[in-house]
Amino acid sequence: AQTVTQSQPEMSVQEAETVTLSCTYDTSESDYYLFWYKQPPSRQMILVIRQEAYKQQNATENRFSVNFQKAAKSFSLKISDSQLGDAAMYFCAYRGYGGSQGNLIFGKGTKLSVKP
Amino acid sequence: NAGVTQTPKFQVLKTGQSMTLQCAQDMNHEYMSWYRQDPGMGLRLIHYSVGAGITDQGEVPNGYNVSRSTTEDFPLRLLSAAPSQTSVYFCASSYGLTSGAYEQYFGPGTRLTVT
């Protein structure tokens, strides 16, 4: 079974600095998708960024980028120029192909604090 | 589009009571699912559906029932509420995986407390 591990329960960053959140996963599949979701205090789950495993190029969305290392099964999120609004829980998630493989498997989350 | 809607937003139940959490989406998504979120546990899959009339169990299905009679609706039923079911419940939907669109859209969540 696939698993997703986030080893940092909490992280802190100074405003305008850069922070990297770690995520590792385990799968025997070669094709899959990886996601980072943000959950602010409002509780809404917001998609931050996604990566298709067949793409070697790392995904980027404005200040958010990933470091996808397929062989190492690592998928870290880098937040540049951190802002107060980035404070939230961040969840790494894996999704495979077809049937039950299409379900999202989440890590336990990393709580990010941003200091002014 | 309203996206994924959930009702109610908050609910308090007594042990042994039953209730239904409602979930609806207006994006014609084939795939719908229910997750529960507990502190320090992330989100765990309860049940999911790949289309109308088709449902299956996820990681933590005990104590919950689902049905999918239409594409739009995917209600979650608690048969006899227990304190262990105190949690935040999320409904999510997406296109099927053959569509090339992989994002799951989440509802706003329901905070359920069982006393």
PDB file of C-alpha atoms in Angstrom:
ATOM      1  CA  ALA A   1       0.000   0.000   0.000  1.00  0.00           C
ATOM      2  CA  GLN A   2       1.097   3.511  -0.696  1.00  0.00           C
ATOM      3  CA  THR A   3       2.126   5.731   2.186  1.00  0.00           C
ATOM      4  CA  VAL A   4       2.975   9.413   2.532  1.00  0.00           C
ATOM      5  CA  THR A   5       5.244  10.703   5.298  1.00  0.00           C
ATOM      6  CA  GLN A   6       5.694  14.270   6.445  1.00  0.00           C
ATOM      7  CA  SER A   7       8.426  14.229   9.052  1.00  0.00           C
ATOM      8  CA  GLN A   8       8.064  17.834  10.232  1.00  0.00           C
ATOM      9  CA  PRO A   9       4.937  18.296  12.386  1.00  0.00           C
ATOM     10  CA  GLU A  10       5.693  22.015  12.758  1.00  0.00           C
ATOM     11  CA  MET A  11       7.871  24.547  10.971  1.00  0.00           C
ATOM     12  CA  SER A  12       8.474  28.232  11.412  1.00  0.00           C
ATOM     13  CA  VAL A  13       9.749  30.862   8.990  1.00  0.00           C
ATOM     14  CA  GLN A  14      10.428  34.569   9.130  1.00  0.00           C
ATOM     15  CA  GLU A  15       8.369  36.730   6.821  1.00  0.00           C
ATOM     16  CA  ALA A  16      10.077  37.203   3.434  1.00  0.00           C
ATOM     17  CA  GLU A  17      12.346  34.202   4.023  1.00  0.00           C
ATOM     18  CA  THR A  18      12.265  30.814   2.288  1.00  0.00           C
ATOM     19  CA  VAL A  19      11.113  27.569   3.851  1.00  0.00           C
ATOM     20  CA  THR A  20      11.080  23.979   2.607  1.00  0.00           C
ATOM     21  CA  LEU A  21       8.556  21.390   3.739  1.00  0.00           C
ATOM     22  CA  SER A  22       9.524  17.745   3.349  1.00  0.00           C
ATOM     23  CA  CYS A  23       7.480  14.837   2.044  1.00  0.00           C
ATOM     24  CA  THR A  24       8.426  11.288   1.197  1.00  0.00           C
ATOM     25  CA  TYR A  25       6.189   8.595  -0.189  1.00  0.00           C
ATOM     26  CA  ASP A  26       6.269   4.921  -0.918  1.00  0.00           C
ATOM     27  CA  THR A  27       4.788   3.291  -4.002  1.00  0.00           C
ATOM     28  CA  SER A  28       5.586   0.541  -6.455  1.00  0.00           C
ATOM     29  CA  GLU A  29       3.793   2.372  -9.273  1.00  0.00           C
ATOM     30  CA  SER A  30       5.612   4.311 -11.970  1.00  0.00           C
ATOM     31  CA  ASP A  31       2.773   6.696 -12.880  1.00  0.00           C
ATOM     32  CA  TYR A  32       1.067   8.769 -10.216  1.00  0.00           C
ATOM     33  CA  TYR A  33       0.409  12.313  -9.075  1.00  0.00           C
ATOM     34  CA  LEU A  34       1.630  14.271  -6.108  1.00  0.00           C
ATOM     35  CA  PHE A  35       0.009  17.291  -4.546  1.00  0.00           C
ATOM     36  CA  TRP A  36       0.522  19.870  -1.865  1.00  0.00           C
ATOM     37  CA  TYR A  37      -2.638  21.179  -0.213  1.00  0.00           C
ATOM     38  CA  LYS A  38      -2.863  24.162   2.102  1.00  0.00           C
ATOM     39  CA  GLN A  39      -5.392  24.299   4.923  1.00  0.00           C
ATOM     40  CA  PRO A  40      -5.674  27.738   6.566  1.00  0.00           C
ATOM     41  CA  PRO A  41      -7.643  28.263   9.793  1.00  0.00           C
ATOM     42  CA  SER A  42     -10.788  28.548   7.676  1.00  0.00           C
ATOM     43  CA  ARG A  43     -10.469  24.775   7.210  1.00  0.00           C
ATOM     44  CA  GLN A  44     -10.836  24.963   3.425  1.00  0.00           C
ATOM     45  CA  MET A  45      -8.498  22.621   1.521  1.00  0.00           C
ATOM     46  CA  ILE A  46      -6.695  24.590  -1.178  1.00  0.00           C
ATOM     47  CA  LEU A  47      -4.558  23.009  -3.876  1.00  0.00           C
ATOM     48  CA  VAL A  48      -1.145  24.679  -3.918  1.00  0.00           C
ATOM     49  CA  ILE A  49       0.733  22.701  -6.539  1.00  0.00           C
ATOM     50  CA  ARG A  50       0.708  19.351  -8.308  1.00  0.00           C
ATOM     51  CA  GLN A  51       3.253  17.182 -10.057  1.00  0.00           C
ATOM     52  CA  GLU A  52       2.751  14.386 -12.551  1.00  0.00           C
ATOM     53  CA  ALA A  53       5.316  11.663 -11.951  1.00  0.00           C
ATOM     54  CA  TYR A  54       6.121  11.246 -15.638  1.00  0.00           C
ATOM     55  CA  LYS A  55       7.255  14.876 -15.850  1.00  0.00           C
ATOM     56  CA  GLN A  56      10.876  15.403 -14.910  1.00  0.00           C
ATOM     57  CA  GLN A  57      10.500  19.168 -14.671  1.00  0.00           C
ATOM     58  CA  ASN A  58       9.634  20.434 -11.214  1.00  0.00           C
ATOM     59  CA  ALA A  59       6.294  22.216 -10.945  1.00  0.00           C
ATOM     60  CA  THR A  60       6.206  25.903 -10.044  1.00  0.00           C
ATOM     61  CA  GLU A  61       3.322  28.160  -9.088  1.00  0.00           C
ATOM     62  CA  ASN A  62       4.404  31.720  -8.332  1.00  0.00           C
ATOM     63  CA  ARG A  63       6.238  31.601  -4.969  1.00  0.00           C
ATOM     64  CA  PHE A  64       5.668  27.857  -4.583  1.00  0.00           C
ATOM     65  CA  SER A  65       7.892  25.255  -6.176  1.00  0.00           C
ATOM     66  CA  VAL A  66       8.628  21.606  -5.636  1.00  0.00           C
ATOM     67  CA  ASN A  67      11.732  19.472  -5.669  1.00  0.00           C
ATOM     68  CA  PHE A  68      10.561  16.157  -7.088  1.00  0.00           C
ATOM     69  CA  GLN A  69      13.063  13.354  -6.775  1.00  0.00           C
ATOM     70  CA  LYS A  70      11.356  10.284  -8.247  1.00  0.00           C
ATOM     71  CA  ALA A  71      14.093   7.779  -7.515  1.00  0.00           C
ATOM     72  CA  ALA A  72      14.316   8.936  -3.913  1.00  0.00           C
ATOM     73  CA  LYS A  73      10.504   9.182  -3.661  1.00  0.00           C
ATOM     74  CA  SER A  74      10.799  12.671  -2.301  1.00  0.00           C
ATOM     75  CA  PHE A  75       8.510  15.632  -2.975  1.00  0.00           C
ATOM     76  CA  SER A  76       9.392  18.762  -1.018  1.00  0.00           C
ATOM     77  CA  LEU A  77       7.643  22.133  -1.196  1.00  0.00           C
ATOM     78  CA  LYS A  78       9.614  25.372  -1.231  1.00  0.00           C
ATOM     79  CA  ILE A  79       7.858  28.596  -0.319  1.00  0.00           C
ATOM     80  CA  SER A  80       9.817  31.692  -1.286  1.00  0.00           C
ATOM     81  CA  ASP A  81       9.286  35.204   0.080  1.00  0.00           C
ATOM     82  CA  SER A  82       7.013  33.840   2.820  1.00  0.00           C
ATOM     83  CA  GLN A  83       3.977  35.916   3.665  1.00  0.00           C
ATOM     84  CA  LEU A  84       1.785  36.008   6.763  1.00  0.00           C
ATOM     85  CA  GLY A  85      -1.013  34.476   4.706  1.00  0.00           C
ATOM     86  CA  ASP A  86       1.094  31.377   4.115  1.00  0.00           C
ATOM     87  CA  ALA A  87       0.586  30.328   7.735  1.00  0.00           C
ATOM     88  CA  ALA A  88      -1.437  27.122   7.564  1.00  0.00           C
ATOM     89  CA  MET A  89      -1.356  23.355   7.694  1.00  0.00           C
ATOM     90  CA  TYR A  90       0.251  21.869   4.599  1.00  0.00           C
ATOM     91  CA  PHE A  91      -0.559  18.371   3.442  1.00  0.00           C
ATOM     92  CA  CYS A  92       1.350  16.303   0.948  1.00  0.00           C
ATOM     93  CA  ALA A  93      -0.835  13.834  -0.971  1.00  0.00           C
ATOM     94  CA  TYR A  94      -0.393  10.987  -3.448  1.00  0.00           C
ATOM     95  CA  ARG A  95      -2.846   9.801  -6.062  1.00  0.00           C
ATOM     96  CA  GLY A  96      -2.453   6.790  -8.320  1.00  0.00           C
ATOM     97  CA  TYR A  97      -4.385   5.615 -11.356  1.00  0.00           C
ATOM     98  CA  GLY A  98      -7.743   3.910 -11.556  1.00  0.00           C
ATOM     99  CA  GLY A  99     -10.197   2.423  -9.070  1.00  0.00           C
ATOM    100  CA  SER A 100      -8.996   2.575  -5.487  1.00  0.00           C
ATOM    101  CA  GLN A 101      -5.617   3.805  -6.732  1.00  0.00           C
ATOM    102  CA  GLY A 102      -7.345   7.051  -7.616  1.00  0.00           C
ATOM    103  CA  ASN A 103      -7.931   7.931  -3.996  1.00  0.00           C
ATOM    104  CA  LEU A 104      -5.826  10.602  -2.356  1.00  0.00           C
ATOM    105  CA  ILE A 105      -3.455   9.393   0.347  1.00  0.00           C
ATOM    106  CA  PHE A 106      -2.422  12.179   2.695  1.00  0.00           C
ATOM    107  CA  GLY A 107       0.499  12.733   4.974  1.00  0.00           C
ATOM    108  CA  LYS A 108      -0.197  13.870   8.512  1.00  0.00           C
ATOM    109  CA  GLY A 109       0.586  17.471   7.741  1.00  0.00           C
ATOM    110  CA  THR A 110       3.054  20.191   8.649  1.00  0.00           C
ATOM    111  CA  LYS A 111       1.894  23.261  10.542  1.00  0.00           C
ATOM    112  CA  LEU A 112       3.687  26.312   9.181  1.00  0.00           C
ATOM    113  CA  SER A 113       3.967  29.480  11.240  1.00  0.00           C
ATOM    114  CA  VAL A 114       5.139  32.754   9.706  1.00  0.00           C
ATOM    115  CA  LYS A 115       6.760  35.293  12.012  1.00  0.00           C
ATOM    116  CA  PRO A 116       6.450  39.008  11.184  1.00  0.00           C
TER     117      PRO A 116
ATOM    118  CA  ASN B   1     -20.644  26.959 -10.163  1.00  0.00           C
ATOM    119  CA  ALA B   2     -21.130  26.373  -6.450  1.00  0.00           C
ATOM    120  CA  GLY B   3     -18.396  23.707  -6.513  1.00  0.00           C
ATOM    121  CA  VAL B   4     -18.643  21.165  -3.689  1.00  0.00           C
ATOM    122  CA  THR B   5     -21.156  22.002  -0.997  1.00  0.00           C
ATOM    123  CA  GLN B   6     -21.598  20.319   2.371  1.00  0.00           C
ATOM    124  CA  THR B   7     -24.319  20.640   4.975  1.00  0.00           C
ATOM    125  CA  PRO B   8     -24.391  21.161   7.843  1.00  0.00           C
ATOM    126  CA  LYS B   9     -21.212  23.055   8.751  1.00  0.00           C
ATOM    127  CA  PHE B  10     -21.474  22.113  12.423  1.00  0.00           C
ATOM    128  CA  GLN B  11     -23.372  19.351  14.202  1.00  0.00           C
ATOM    129  CA  VAL B  12     -23.573  18.008  17.737  1.00  0.00           C
ATOM    130  CA  LEU B  13     -24.985  14.525  18.257  1.00  0.00           C
ATOM    131  CA  LYS B  14     -25.593  12.341  21.241  1.00  0.00           C
ATOM    132  CA  THR B  15     -24.143   8.844  21.313  1.00  0.00           C
ATOM    133  CA  GLY B  16     -26.403   6.458  19.443  1.00  0.00           C
ATOM    134  CA  GLN B  17     -28.097   9.054  17.267  1.00  0.00           C
ATOM    135  CA  SER B  18     -27.979   8.781  13.500  1.00  0.00           C
ATOM    136  CA  MET B  19     -27.599  11.496  10.924  1.00  0.00           C
ATOM    137  CA  THR B  20     -26.700  12.171   7.315  1.00  0.00           C
ATOM    138  CA  LEU B  21     -24.022  14.549   6.120  1.00  0.00           C
ATOM    139  CA  GLN B  22     -24.940  15.963   2.754  1.00  0.00           C
ATOM    140  CA  CYS B  23     -22.530  16.530  -0.115  1.00  0.00           C
ATOM    141  CA  ALA B  24     -23.305  17.849  -3.572  1.00  0.00           C
ATOM    142  CA  GLN B  25     -21.261  18.981  -6.557  1.00  0.00           C
ATOM    143  CA  ASP B  26     -22.313  20.748  -9.729  1.00  0.00           C
ATOM    144  CA  MET B  27     -19.225  20.061 -11.853  1.00  0.00           C
ATOM    145  CA  ASN B  28     -20.416  16.741 -13.314  1.00  0.00           C
ATOM    146  CA  HIS B  29     -17.576  14.947 -11.563  1.00  0.00           C
ATOM    147  CA  GLU B  30     -17.560  11.160 -11.694  1.00  0.00           C
ATOM    148  CA  TYR B  31     -15.446  10.662  -8.626  1.00  0.00           C
ATOM    149  CA  MET B  32     -16.584  11.612  -5.114  1.00  0.00           C
ATOM    150  CA  SER B  33     -15.188  10.746  -1.729  1.00  0.00           C
ATOM    151  CA  TRP B  34     -15.503  11.335   2.006  1.00  0.00           C
ATOM    152  CA  TYR B  35     -12.565  11.950   4.335  1.00  0.00           C
ATOM    153  CA  ARG B  36     -12.312  12.513   8.029  1.00  0.00           C
ATOM    154  CA  GLN B  37      -9.665  14.723   9.586  1.00  0.00           C
ATOM    155  CA  ASP B  38      -8.435  14.158  13.109  1.00  0.00           C
ATOM    156  CA  PRO B  39      -5.627  16.052  14.852  1.00  0.00           C
ATOM    157  CA  GLY B  40      -2.226  14.634  13.951  1.00  0.00           C
ATOM    158  CA  MET B  41      -3.743  12.097  11.535  1.00  0.00           C
ATOM    159  CA  GLY B  42      -4.117  13.977   8.292  1.00  0.00           C
ATOM    160  CA  LEU B  43      -7.143  13.114   6.164  1.00  0.00           C
ATOM    161  CA  ARG B  44      -8.271   9.521   5.970  1.00  0.00           C
ATOM    162  CA  LEU B  45     -10.602   8.099   3.354  1.00  0.00           C
ATOM    163  CA  ILE B  46     -13.949   6.764   4.569  1.00  0.00           C
ATOM    164  CA  HIS B  47     -15.809   5.835   1.357  1.00  0.00           C
ATOM    165  CA  TYR B  48     -15.583   6.759  -2.275  1.00  0.00           C
ATOM    166  CA  SER B  49     -17.532   6.457  -5.496  1.00  0.00           C
ATOM    167  CA  VAL B  50     -16.314   6.318  -9.100  1.00  0.00           C
ATOM    168  CA  GLY B  51     -19.779   6.953 -10.517  1.00  0.00           C
ATOM    169  CA  ALA B  52     -23.510   6.802  -9.868  1.00  0.00           C
ATOM    170  CA  GLY B  53     -24.481   3.445  -8.368  1.00  0.00           C
ATOM    171  CA  ILE B  54     -20.881   2.505  -7.501  1.00  0.00           C
ATOM    172  CA  THR B  55     -19.383   2.900  -4.022  1.00  0.00           C
ATOM    173  CA  ASP B  56     -16.520   1.315  -2.170  1.00  0.00           C
ATOM    174  CA  GLN B  57     -14.823   1.420   1.197  1.00  0.00           C
ATOM    175  CA  GLY B  58     -11.781   3.419   2.081  1.00  0.00           C
ATOM    176  CA  GLU B  59      -9.391   3.177   4.990  1.00  0.00           C
ATOM    177  CA  VAL B  60     -11.859   3.838   7.855  1.00  0.00           C
ATOM    178  CA  PRO B  61     -15.377   2.777   6.744  1.00  0.00           C
ATOM    179  CA  ASN B  62     -16.747   1.280   9.970  1.00  0.00           C
ATOM    180  CA  GLY B  63     -19.820   3.059  11.295  1.00  0.00           C
ATOM    181  CA  TYR B  64     -20.550   4.862   8.025  1.00  0.00           C
ATOM    182  CA  ASN B  65     -22.744   4.168   5.018  1.00  0.00           C
ATOM    183  CA  VAL B  66     -22.870   5.871   1.632  1.00  0.00           C
ATOM    184  CA  SER B  67     -24.934   5.709  -1.525  1.00  0.00           C
ATOM    185  CA  ARG B  68     -24.642   7.375  -4.921  1.00  0.00           C
ATOM    186  CA  SER B  69     -27.972   7.497  -6.689  1.00  0.00           C
ATOM    187  CA  THR B  70     -27.073  10.557  -8.785  1.00  0.00           C
ATOM    188  CA  THR B  71     -23.851  12.015 -10.149  1.00  0.00           C
ATOM    189  CA  GLU B  72     -24.334  15.168  -8.069  1.00  0.00           C
ATOM    190  CA  ASP B  73     -24.990  13.816  -4.565  1.00  0.00           C
ATOM    191  CA  PHE B  74     -22.981  11.618  -2.215  1.00  0.00           C
ATOM    192  CA  PRO B  75     -24.439  11.564   1.317  1.00  0.00           C
ATOM    193  CA  LEU B  76     -22.615  10.038   4.271  1.00  0.00           C
ATOM    194  CA  ARG B  77     -24.729   8.335   6.932  1.00  0.00           C
ATOM    195  CA  LEU B  78     -23.680   7.768  10.514  1.00  0.00           C
ATOM    196  CA  LEU B  79     -25.702   4.800  11.678  1.00  0.00           C
ATOM    197  CA  SER B  80     -25.220   5.051  15.453  1.00  0.00           C
ATOM    198  CA  ALA B  81     -22.924   7.902  16.414  1.00  0.00           C
ATOM    199  CA  ALA B  82     -20.027   7.224  18.767  1.00  0.00           C
ATOM    200  CA  PRO B  83     -17.607   9.665  20.439  1.00  0.00           C
ATOM    201  CA  SER B  84     -14.833   8.213  18.244  1.00  0.00           C
ATOM    202  CA  GLN B  85     -16.626   9.731  15.254  1.00  0.00           C
ATOM    203  CA  THR B  86     -16.020  13.243  16.550  1.00  0.00           C
ATOM    204  CA  SER B  87     -14.063  14.736  13.671  1.00  0.00           C
ATOM    205  CA  VAL B  88     -14.089  17.132  10.745  1.00  0.00           C
ATOM    206  CA  TYR B  89     -15.572  15.564   7.622  1.00  0.00           C
ATOM    207  CA  PHE B  90     -14.673  16.585   4.098  1.00  0.00           C
ATOM    208  CA  CYS B  91     -16.338  15.675   0.862  1.00  0.00           C
ATOM    209  CA  ALA B  92     -14.298  15.892  -2.349  1.00  0.00           C
ATOM    210  CA  SER B  93     -14.913  15.371  -6.044  1.00  0.00           C
ATOM    211  CA  SER B  94     -12.974  15.179  -9.277  1.00  0.00           C
ATOM    212  CA  TYR B  95     -13.190  14.020 -12.840  1.00  0.00           C
ATOM    213  CA  GLY B  96     -12.303  10.414 -13.476  1.00  0.00           C
ATOM    214  CA  LEU B  97      -8.639   9.743 -13.930  1.00  0.00           C
ATOM    215  CA  THR B  98      -8.945   9.131 -17.654  1.00  0.00           C
ATOM    216  CA  SER B  99      -9.984  12.744 -18.165  1.00  0.00           C
ATOM    217  CA  GLY B 100      -6.507  14.151 -17.609  1.00  0.00           C
ATOM    218  CA  ALA B 101      -7.697  16.466 -14.846  1.00  0.00           C
ATOM    219  CA  TYR B 102      -6.476  15.211 -11.520  1.00  0.00           C
ATOM    220  CA  GLU B 103      -7.346  17.826  -8.965  1.00  0.00           C
ATOM    221  CA  GLN B 104      -9.797  16.926  -6.227  1.00  0.00           C
ATOM    222  CA  TYR B 105     -12.057  19.760  -5.138  1.00  0.00           C
ATOM    223  CA  PHE B 106     -12.992  19.855  -1.481  1.00  0.00           C
ATOM    224  CA  GLY B 107     -16.099  21.057   0.281  1.00  0.00           C
ATOM    225  CA  PRO B 108     -15.837  23.395   3.281  1.00  0.00           C
ATOM    226  CA  GLY B 109     -16.087  20.574   5.820  1.00  0.00           C
ATOM    227  CA  THR B 110     -18.471  19.597   8.602  1.00  0.00           C
ATOM    228  CA  ARG B 111     -17.344  19.680  12.211  1.00  0.00           C
ATOM    229  CA  LEU B 112     -19.129  16.889  14.061  1.00  0.00           C
ATOM    230  CA  THR B 113     -19.080  16.440  17.819  1.00  0.00           C
ATOM    231  CA  VAL B 114     -20.540  13.324  19.434  1.00  0.00           C
ATOM    232  CA  THR B 115     -21.169  13.569  23.165  1.00  0.00           C
TER     233      THR B 115
END
